[in-house]
């Protein structure tokens, strides 16, 4: 059996029937609620994350490439959420303002159409849709986003966070504390 691709809130049950080759029912059983069976499911890890600004200079307005590997099968139309370090902001020169980025591209499939939506609040997050177009997605993925503004001074920043969600909003994979 294969676990669900995401940590879900499904409360249904699992029914198992056994039958003869002629179709005669031998036995049947129904599980308890799925959320109790799968209560110990853990998120898959997003690994091999490489985050690189096109221009690493302090204060530069630049695009960022974010490459990562998903070690699980990602359902079609899933999306990623990238949480920026507090020191990196959406540039004031970004023509989409504070909600849409100038650059939102698939690094490995340049003809693919991605949508990057910015949300600001306690932290700035970027939702990238369109990066998982196939019915089954696994392996390495990459997106180029921008225009972002580097910190005013050189040095370490706080961490990026990368999370993957199903189209229904159930979390599939996560990697916190990715510093670059």
C-alpha angles and dihedrals in degrees: 000000000000123000118236113274092241142032097262137182094225110145098187125117136243118238120199121193126185120200142171120258087261090058099256111149113244100176141339134201138180124208128224117263112311093233089065093046093049098035090116096052111131129205119261114243124251102222143183092036115181117183115185131171115217088226112028094188119127111265093008121150103226150140122262126216114212115192123180144159124233110208093198139057108274116208120236116276094019116144141207130235116208115195111203124219111256090248094061117071140177106268119250086227091062104116092212089065117218096328110050127039124227090224121046111150141150107242095206099036107036092181092059116103115232129181120212117195120188124212122186128196129103084352136005116254131185120205113205115199125185097038093111104048100150127083087245122029128181139140129045124354134178141189132187114213134180179266092342128154121232120225115280093243131043120252142076122330130204117267135292117223125209122194131174122211135184118244086261091057099255112142116245106172141359143185120188130191099030104165124186 
